[in-house]
mmCIF file of C-alpha atoms in Angstrom:
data_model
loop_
_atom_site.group_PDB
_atom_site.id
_atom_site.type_symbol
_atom_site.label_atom_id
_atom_site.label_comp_id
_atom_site.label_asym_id
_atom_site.label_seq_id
_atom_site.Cartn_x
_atom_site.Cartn_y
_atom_site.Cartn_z
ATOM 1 C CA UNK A 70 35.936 -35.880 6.089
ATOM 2 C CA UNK A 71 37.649 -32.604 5.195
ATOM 3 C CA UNK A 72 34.369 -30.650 4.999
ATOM 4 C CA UNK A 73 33.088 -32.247 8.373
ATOM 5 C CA UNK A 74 36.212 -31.158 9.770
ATOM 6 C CA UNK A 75 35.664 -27.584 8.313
ATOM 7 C CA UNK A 76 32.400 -27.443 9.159
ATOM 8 C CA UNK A 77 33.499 -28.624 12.671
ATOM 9 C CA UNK A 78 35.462 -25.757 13.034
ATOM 10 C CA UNK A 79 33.200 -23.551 11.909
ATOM 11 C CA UNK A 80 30.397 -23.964 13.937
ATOM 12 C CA UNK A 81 33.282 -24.226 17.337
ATOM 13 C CA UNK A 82 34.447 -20.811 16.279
ATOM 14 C CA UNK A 83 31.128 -19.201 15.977
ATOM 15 C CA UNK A 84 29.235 -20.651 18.881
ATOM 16 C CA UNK A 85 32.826 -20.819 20.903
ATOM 17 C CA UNK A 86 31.941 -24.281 21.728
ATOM 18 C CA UNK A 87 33.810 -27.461 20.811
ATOM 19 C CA UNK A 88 31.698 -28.975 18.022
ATOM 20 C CA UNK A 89 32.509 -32.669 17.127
ATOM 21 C CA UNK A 90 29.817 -34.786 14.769
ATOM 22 C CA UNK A 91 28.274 -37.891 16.650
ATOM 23 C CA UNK A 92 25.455 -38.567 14.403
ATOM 24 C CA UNK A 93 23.499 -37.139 11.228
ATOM 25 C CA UNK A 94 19.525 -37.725 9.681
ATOM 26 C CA UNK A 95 18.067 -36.363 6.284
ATOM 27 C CA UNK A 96 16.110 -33.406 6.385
ATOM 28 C CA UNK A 97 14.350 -31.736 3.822
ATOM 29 C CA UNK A 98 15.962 -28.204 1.962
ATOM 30 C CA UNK A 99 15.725 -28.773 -1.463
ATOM 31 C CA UNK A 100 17.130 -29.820 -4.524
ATOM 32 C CA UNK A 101 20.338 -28.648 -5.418
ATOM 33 C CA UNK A 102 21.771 -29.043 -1.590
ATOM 34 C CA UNK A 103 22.156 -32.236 0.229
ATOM 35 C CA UNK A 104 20.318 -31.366 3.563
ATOM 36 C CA UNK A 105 21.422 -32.988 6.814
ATOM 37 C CA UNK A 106 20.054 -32.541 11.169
ATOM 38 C CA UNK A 107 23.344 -32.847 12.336
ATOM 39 C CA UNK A 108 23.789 -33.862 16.361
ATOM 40 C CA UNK A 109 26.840 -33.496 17.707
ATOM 41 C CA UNK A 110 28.371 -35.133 20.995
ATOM 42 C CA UNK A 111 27.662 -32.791 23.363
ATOM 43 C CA UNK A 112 23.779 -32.830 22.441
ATOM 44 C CA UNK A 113 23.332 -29.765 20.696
ATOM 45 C CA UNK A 114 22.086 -29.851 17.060
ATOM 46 C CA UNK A 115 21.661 -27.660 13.486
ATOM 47 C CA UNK A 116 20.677 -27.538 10.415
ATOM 48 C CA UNK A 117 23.275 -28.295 7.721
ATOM 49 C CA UNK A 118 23.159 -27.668 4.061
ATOM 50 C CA UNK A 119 25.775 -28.511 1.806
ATOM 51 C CA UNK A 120 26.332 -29.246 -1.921
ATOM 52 C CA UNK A 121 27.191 -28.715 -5.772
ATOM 53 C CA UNK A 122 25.051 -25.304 -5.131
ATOM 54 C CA UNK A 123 28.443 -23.198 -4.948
ATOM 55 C CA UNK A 124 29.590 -24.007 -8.527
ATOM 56 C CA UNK A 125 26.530 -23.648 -10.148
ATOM 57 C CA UNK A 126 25.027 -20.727 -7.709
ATOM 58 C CA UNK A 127 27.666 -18.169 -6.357
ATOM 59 C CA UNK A 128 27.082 -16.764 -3.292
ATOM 60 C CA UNK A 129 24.088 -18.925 -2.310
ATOM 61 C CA UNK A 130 24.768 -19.316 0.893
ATOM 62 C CA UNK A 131 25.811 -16.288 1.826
ATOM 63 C CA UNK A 132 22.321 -14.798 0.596
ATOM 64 C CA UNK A 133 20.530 -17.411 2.452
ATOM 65 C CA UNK A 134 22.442 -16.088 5.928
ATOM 66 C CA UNK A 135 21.898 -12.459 5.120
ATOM 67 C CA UNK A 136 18.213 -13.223 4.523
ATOM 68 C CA UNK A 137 17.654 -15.170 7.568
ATOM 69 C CA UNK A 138 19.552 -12.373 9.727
ATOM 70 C CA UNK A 139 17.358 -9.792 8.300
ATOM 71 C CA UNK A 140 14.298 -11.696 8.568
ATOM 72 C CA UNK A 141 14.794 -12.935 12.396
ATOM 73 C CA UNK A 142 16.221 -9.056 13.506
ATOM 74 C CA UNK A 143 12.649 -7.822 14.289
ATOM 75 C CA UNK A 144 11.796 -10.794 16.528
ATOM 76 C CA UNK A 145 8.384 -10.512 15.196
ATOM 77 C CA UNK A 146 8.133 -13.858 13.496
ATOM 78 C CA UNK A 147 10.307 -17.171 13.826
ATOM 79 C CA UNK A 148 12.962 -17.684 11.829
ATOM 80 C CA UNK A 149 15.812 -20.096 12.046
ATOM 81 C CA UNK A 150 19.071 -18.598 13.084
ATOM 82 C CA UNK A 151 21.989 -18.551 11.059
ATOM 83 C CA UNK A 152 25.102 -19.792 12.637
ATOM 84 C CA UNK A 153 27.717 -19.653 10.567
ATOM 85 C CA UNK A 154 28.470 -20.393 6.429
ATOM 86 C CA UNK A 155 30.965 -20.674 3.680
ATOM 87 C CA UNK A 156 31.245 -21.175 -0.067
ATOM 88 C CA UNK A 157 30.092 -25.289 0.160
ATOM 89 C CA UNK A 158 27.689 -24.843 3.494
ATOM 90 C CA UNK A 159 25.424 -23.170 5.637
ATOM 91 C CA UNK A 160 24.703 -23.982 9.651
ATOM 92 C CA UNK A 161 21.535 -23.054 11.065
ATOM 93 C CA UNK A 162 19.199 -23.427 14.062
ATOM 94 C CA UNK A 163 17.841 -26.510 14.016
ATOM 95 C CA UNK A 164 14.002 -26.763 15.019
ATOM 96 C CA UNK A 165 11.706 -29.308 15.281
ATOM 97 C CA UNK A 166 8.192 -29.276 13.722
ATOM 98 C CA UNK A 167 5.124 -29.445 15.600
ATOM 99 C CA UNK A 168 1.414 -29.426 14.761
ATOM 100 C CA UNK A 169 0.176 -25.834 14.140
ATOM 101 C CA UNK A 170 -1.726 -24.349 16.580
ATOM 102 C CA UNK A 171 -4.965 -23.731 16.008
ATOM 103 C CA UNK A 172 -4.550 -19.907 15.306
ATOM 104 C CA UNK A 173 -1.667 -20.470 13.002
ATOM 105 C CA UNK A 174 -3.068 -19.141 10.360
ATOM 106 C CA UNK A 175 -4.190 -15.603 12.208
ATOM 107 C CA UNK A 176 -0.574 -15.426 13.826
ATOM 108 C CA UNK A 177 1.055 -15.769 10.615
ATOM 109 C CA UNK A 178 -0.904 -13.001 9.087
ATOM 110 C CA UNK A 179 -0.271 -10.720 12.111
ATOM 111 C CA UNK A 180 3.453 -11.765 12.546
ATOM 112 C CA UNK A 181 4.221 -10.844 8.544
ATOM 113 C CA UNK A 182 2.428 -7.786 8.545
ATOM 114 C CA UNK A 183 4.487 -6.783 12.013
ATOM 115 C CA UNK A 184 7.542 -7.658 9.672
ATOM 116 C CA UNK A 185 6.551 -5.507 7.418
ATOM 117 C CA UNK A 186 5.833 -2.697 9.172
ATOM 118 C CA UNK A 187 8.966 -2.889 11.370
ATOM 119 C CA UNK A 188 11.443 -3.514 8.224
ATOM 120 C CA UNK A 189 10.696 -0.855 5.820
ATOM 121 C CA UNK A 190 13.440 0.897 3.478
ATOM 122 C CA UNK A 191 13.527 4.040 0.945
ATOM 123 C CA UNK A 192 14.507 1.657 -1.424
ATOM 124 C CA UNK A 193 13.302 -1.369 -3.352
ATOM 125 C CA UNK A 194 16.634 -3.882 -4.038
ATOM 126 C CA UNK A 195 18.304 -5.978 -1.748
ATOM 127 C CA UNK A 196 22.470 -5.929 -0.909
ATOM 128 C CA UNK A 197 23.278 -8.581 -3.258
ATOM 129 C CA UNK A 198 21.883 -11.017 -5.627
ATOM 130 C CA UNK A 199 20.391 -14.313 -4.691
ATOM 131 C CA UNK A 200 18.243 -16.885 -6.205
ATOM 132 C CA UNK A 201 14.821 -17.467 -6.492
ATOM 133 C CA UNK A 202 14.896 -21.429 -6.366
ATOM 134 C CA UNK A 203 17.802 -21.636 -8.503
ATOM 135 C CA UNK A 204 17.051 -18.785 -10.845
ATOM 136 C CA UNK A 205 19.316 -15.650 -10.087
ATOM 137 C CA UNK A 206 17.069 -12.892 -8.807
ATOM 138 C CA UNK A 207 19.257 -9.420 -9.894
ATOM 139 C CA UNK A 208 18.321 -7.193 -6.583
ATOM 140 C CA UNK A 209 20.031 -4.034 -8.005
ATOM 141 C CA UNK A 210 19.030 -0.956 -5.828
ATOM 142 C CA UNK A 211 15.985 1.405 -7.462
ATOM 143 C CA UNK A 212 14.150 4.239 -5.458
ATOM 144 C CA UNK A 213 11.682 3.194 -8.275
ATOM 145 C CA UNK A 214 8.927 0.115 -7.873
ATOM 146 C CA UNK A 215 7.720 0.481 -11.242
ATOM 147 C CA UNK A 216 11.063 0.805 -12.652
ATOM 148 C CA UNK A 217 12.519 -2.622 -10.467
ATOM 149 C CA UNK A 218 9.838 -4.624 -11.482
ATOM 150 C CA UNK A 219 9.657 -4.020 -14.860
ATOM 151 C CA UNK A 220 13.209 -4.720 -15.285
ATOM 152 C CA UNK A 221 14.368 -7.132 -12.494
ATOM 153 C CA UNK A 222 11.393 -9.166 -12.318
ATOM 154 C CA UNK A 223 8.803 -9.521 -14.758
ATOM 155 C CA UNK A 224 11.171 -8.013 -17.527
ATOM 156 C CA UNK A 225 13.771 -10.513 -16.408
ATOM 157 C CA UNK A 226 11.635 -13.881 -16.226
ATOM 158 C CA UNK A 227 10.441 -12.791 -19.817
ATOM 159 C CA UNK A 228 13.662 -12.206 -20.890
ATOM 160 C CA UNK A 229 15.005 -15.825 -19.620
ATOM 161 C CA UNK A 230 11.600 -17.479 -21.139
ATOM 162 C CA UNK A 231 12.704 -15.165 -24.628
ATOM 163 C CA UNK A 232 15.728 -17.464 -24.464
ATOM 164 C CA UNK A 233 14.078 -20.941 -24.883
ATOM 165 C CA UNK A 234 11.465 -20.146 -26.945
ATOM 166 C CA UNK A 235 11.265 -18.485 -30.613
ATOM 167 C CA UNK A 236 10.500 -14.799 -31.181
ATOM 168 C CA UNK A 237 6.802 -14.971 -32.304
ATOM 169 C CA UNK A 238 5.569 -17.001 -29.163
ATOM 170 C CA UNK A 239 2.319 -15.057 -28.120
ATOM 171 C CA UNK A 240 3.651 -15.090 -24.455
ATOM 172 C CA UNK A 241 6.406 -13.040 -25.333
ATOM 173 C CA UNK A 242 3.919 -10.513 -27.415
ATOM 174 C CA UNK A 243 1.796 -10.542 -24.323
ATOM 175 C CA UNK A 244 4.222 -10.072 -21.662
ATOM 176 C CA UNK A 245 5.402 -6.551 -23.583
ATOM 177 C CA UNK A 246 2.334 -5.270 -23.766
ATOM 178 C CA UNK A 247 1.967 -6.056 -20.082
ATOM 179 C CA UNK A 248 5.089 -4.384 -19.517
ATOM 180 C CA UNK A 249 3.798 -1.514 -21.644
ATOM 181 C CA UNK A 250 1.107 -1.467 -19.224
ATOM 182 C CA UNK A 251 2.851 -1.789 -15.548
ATOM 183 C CA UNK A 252 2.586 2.136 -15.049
ATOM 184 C CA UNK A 253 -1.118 1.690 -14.857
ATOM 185 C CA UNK A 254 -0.953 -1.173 -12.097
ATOM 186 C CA UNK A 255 1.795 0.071 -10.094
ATOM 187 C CA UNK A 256 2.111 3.823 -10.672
ATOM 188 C CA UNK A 257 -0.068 4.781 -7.583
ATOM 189 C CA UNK A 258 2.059 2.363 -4.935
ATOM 190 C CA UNK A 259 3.220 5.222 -2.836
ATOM 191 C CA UNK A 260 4.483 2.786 -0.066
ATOM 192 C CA UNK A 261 8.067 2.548 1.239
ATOM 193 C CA UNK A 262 9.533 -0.859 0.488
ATOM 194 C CA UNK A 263 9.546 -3.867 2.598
ATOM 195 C CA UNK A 264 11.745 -6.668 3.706
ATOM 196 C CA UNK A 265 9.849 -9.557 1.851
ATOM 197 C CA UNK A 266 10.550 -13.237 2.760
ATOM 198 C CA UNK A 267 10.385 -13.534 -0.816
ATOM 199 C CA UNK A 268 9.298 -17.327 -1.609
ATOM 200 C CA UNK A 269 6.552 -17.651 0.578
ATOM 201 C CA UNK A 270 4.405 -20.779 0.144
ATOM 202 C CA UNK A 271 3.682 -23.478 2.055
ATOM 203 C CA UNK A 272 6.614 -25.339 1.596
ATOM 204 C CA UNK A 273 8.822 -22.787 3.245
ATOM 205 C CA UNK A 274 6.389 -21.989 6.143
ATOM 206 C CA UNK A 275 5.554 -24.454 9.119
ATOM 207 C CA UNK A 276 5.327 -24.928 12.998
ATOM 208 C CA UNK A 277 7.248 -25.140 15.480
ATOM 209 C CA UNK A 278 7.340 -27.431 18.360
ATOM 210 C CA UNK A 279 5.130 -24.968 20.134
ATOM 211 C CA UNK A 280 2.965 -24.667 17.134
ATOM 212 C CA UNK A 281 3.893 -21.174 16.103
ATOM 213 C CA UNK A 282 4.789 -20.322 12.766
ATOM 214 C CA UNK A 283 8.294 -20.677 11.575
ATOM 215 C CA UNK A 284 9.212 -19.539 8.276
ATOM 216 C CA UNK A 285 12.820 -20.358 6.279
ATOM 217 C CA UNK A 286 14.369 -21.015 2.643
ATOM 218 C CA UNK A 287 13.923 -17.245 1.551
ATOM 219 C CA UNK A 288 14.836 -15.578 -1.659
ATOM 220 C CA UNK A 289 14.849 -11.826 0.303
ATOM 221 C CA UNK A 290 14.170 -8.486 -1.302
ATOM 222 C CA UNK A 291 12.773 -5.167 -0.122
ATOM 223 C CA UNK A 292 9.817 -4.796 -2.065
ATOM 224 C CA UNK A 293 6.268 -4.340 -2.014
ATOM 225 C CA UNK A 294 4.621 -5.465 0.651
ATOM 226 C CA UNK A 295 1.711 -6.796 -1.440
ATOM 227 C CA UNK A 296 4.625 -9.218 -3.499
ATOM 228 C CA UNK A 297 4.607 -11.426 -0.990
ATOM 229 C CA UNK A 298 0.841 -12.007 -1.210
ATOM 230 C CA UNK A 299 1.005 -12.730 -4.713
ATOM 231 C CA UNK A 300 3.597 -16.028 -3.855
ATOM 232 C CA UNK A 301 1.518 -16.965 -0.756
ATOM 233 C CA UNK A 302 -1.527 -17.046 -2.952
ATOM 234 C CA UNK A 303 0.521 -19.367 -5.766
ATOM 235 C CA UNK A 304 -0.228 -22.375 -4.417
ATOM 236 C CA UNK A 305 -2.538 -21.672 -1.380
ATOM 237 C CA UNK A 306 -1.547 -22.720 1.944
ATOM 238 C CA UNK A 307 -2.215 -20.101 3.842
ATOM 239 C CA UNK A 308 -5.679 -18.921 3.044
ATOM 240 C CA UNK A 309 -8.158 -16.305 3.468
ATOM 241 C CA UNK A 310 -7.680 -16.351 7.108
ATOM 242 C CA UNK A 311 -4.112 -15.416 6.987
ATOM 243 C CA UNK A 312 -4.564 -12.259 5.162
ATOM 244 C CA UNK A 313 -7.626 -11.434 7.113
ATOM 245 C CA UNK A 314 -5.190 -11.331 9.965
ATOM 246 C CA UNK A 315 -2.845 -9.467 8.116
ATOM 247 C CA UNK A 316 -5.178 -6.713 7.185
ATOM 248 C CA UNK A 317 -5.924 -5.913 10.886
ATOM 249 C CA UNK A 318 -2.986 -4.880 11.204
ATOM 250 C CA UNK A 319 -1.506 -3.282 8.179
ATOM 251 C CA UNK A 320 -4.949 -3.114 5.939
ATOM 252 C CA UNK A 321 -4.354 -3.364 1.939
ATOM 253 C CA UNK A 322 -5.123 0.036 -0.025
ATOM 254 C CA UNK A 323 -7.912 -0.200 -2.862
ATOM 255 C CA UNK A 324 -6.673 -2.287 -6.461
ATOM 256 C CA UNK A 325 -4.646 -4.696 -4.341
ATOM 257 C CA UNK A 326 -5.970 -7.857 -6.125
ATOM 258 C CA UNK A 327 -4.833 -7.053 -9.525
ATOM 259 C CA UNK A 328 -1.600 -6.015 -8.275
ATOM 260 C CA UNK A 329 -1.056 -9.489 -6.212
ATOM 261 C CA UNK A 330 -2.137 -10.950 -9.470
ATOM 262 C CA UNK A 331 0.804 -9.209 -11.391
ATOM 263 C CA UNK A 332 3.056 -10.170 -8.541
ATOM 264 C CA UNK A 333 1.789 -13.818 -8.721
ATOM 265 C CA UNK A 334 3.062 -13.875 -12.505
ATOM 266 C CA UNK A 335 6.527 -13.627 -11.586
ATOM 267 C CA UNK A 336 6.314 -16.386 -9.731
ATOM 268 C CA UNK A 337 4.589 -18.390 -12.245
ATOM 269 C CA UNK A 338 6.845 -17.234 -15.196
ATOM 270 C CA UNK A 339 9.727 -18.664 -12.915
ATOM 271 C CA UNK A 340 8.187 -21.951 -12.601
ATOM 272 C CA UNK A 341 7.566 -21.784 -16.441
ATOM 273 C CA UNK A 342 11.529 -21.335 -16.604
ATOM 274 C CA UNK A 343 12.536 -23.640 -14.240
ATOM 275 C CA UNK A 344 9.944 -26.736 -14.544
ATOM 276 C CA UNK A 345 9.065 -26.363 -18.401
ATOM 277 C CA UNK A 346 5.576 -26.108 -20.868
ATOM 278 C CA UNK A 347 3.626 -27.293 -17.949
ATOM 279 C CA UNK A 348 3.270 -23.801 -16.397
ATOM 280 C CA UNK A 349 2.685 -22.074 -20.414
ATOM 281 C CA UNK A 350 -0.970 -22.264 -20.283
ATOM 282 C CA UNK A 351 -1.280 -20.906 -16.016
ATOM 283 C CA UNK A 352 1.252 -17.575 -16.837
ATOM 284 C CA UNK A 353 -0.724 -16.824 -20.486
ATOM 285 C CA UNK A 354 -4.084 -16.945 -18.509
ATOM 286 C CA UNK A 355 -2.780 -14.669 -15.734
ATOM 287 C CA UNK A 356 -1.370 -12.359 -18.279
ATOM 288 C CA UNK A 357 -5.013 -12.211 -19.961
ATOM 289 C CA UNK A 358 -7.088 -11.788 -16.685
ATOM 290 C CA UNK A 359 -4.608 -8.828 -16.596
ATOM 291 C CA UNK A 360 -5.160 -7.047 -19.876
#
């Protein structure tokens, strides 16, 4: 009752509304946080995550606002509006899910290349650290791409993988001399960074009530623009035409493939790290198709 009462409170001082709990359903938001559609008396409900998440993950809510600020700011795309959040929860916009339209796929496309285009930085990084389902993502600032992904993403998911495993495994071997290599793949990108959602598959994309895409539960960076493909092509989802759509507006530059395919890795060394052997066999083949 003492967090309801906070989170009361909360929500009353940020909306300047009196906000008092009538009733509460299970929603979906993952696995560390219990996830809750709160309504309160007066009719008006949001999206409530709390947890163990602020033991284990520092900060996670507070990079879960910032992202969601960021990402709605343009207006280009839907995205769930923050309310308000401490250390043990987050309030958001609630929403209700609808059946896509039957363009959704050619609005997402459009809508994320317009966030692209209308979010771009001198710098690849983010303003803090977050998490990448519960792995820390480091988001130091670099005014290199090369330099940030060798050493805060693929560098890092090897190095967490080097921890579990013993020094001879041939992943490791493989993943330096991919590193070794990244200056060939990524040494031409000459564009300006991005705000990337940042864990963009299908699970953290849907519609709304008007059938529009809405898209939530991001792991933010600003990055290359083509790093979000590589996630969005992970598990499929959204489909060839979603990034036709996108390249109408915001067409890829030539050797974008094997770069999504490098990006892709990350995501797949994560899952190794999180989830286990199961995802040993996927990352080694990527890292082959690669050398």
């Amino acid at each position: 009752m003492k967090l309801q009462k906070r989170i009361e409170d909360a929500i009353t001082a940020a909306t300047c509304e009196k906000a008092e709990f009538d009733q509460a359903r299970i929603a979906a938001g993952g696995c560390i946080n219990d996830s809750r559609i709160v309504t309160l008396r007066d009719g008006r409900e949001f999206f409530i995550k709390t947890g163990g998440g602020e033991v284990l993950y520092p900060g996670f809510f507070e990079a879960e606002f910032v992202a969601l600020s960021l990402l709605g700011e343009p207006g280009v795309i839907r995205v769930p509006r923050p309310v308000i959040f401490e250390e043990e929860f987050i309030v958001i916009e609630a929403f209700r899910e609808g059946r896509p339209a039957d363009d959704w796929h050619e609005r997402m496309g459009r809508q994320l290349a317009e966030l692209h285009l209308a979010t771009q930085s001198d710098r690849f990084g983010f303003e803090r650290d977050n998490y990448l389902g519960t792995t820390r993502q480091p988001n130091d600032w670099s005014d290199d791409w090369v330099t940030f992904w060798r050493e805060q993403r693929l560098g890092w998911q090897l190095d967490l993988f080097a921890r579990r495993t013993d020094t001879g495994d041939p992943l490791l071997a493989m993943g330096d001399r991919l590193l070794a290599k990244l200056d060939e793949f990524l040494g031409d990108v000459d564009e300006r960074a991005v705000l990337l959602h940042g864990d963009l598959w299908s699970g953290n994309a849907s519609a709304d009530e008007r059938g529009i895409p809405i898209i939530f539960d991001p792991a933010s960076y600003f990055g290359h623009r083509e790093a979000e493909i590589g996630m969005m092509r992970l598990f499929g989802g959204f489909g060839p035409r979603c990034e036709t759509a996108y390249q109408e507006v915001w067409p890829l530059p030539p050797g974008a493939d094997d770069r999504i395919t490098l990006y892709r890795l990350y995501h797949e060394l994560n899952h190794l790290n999180l989830f286990g052997r199961s995802y040993y066999e996927t990352c080694l083949s990527t890292m082959k198709s690669l050398l």
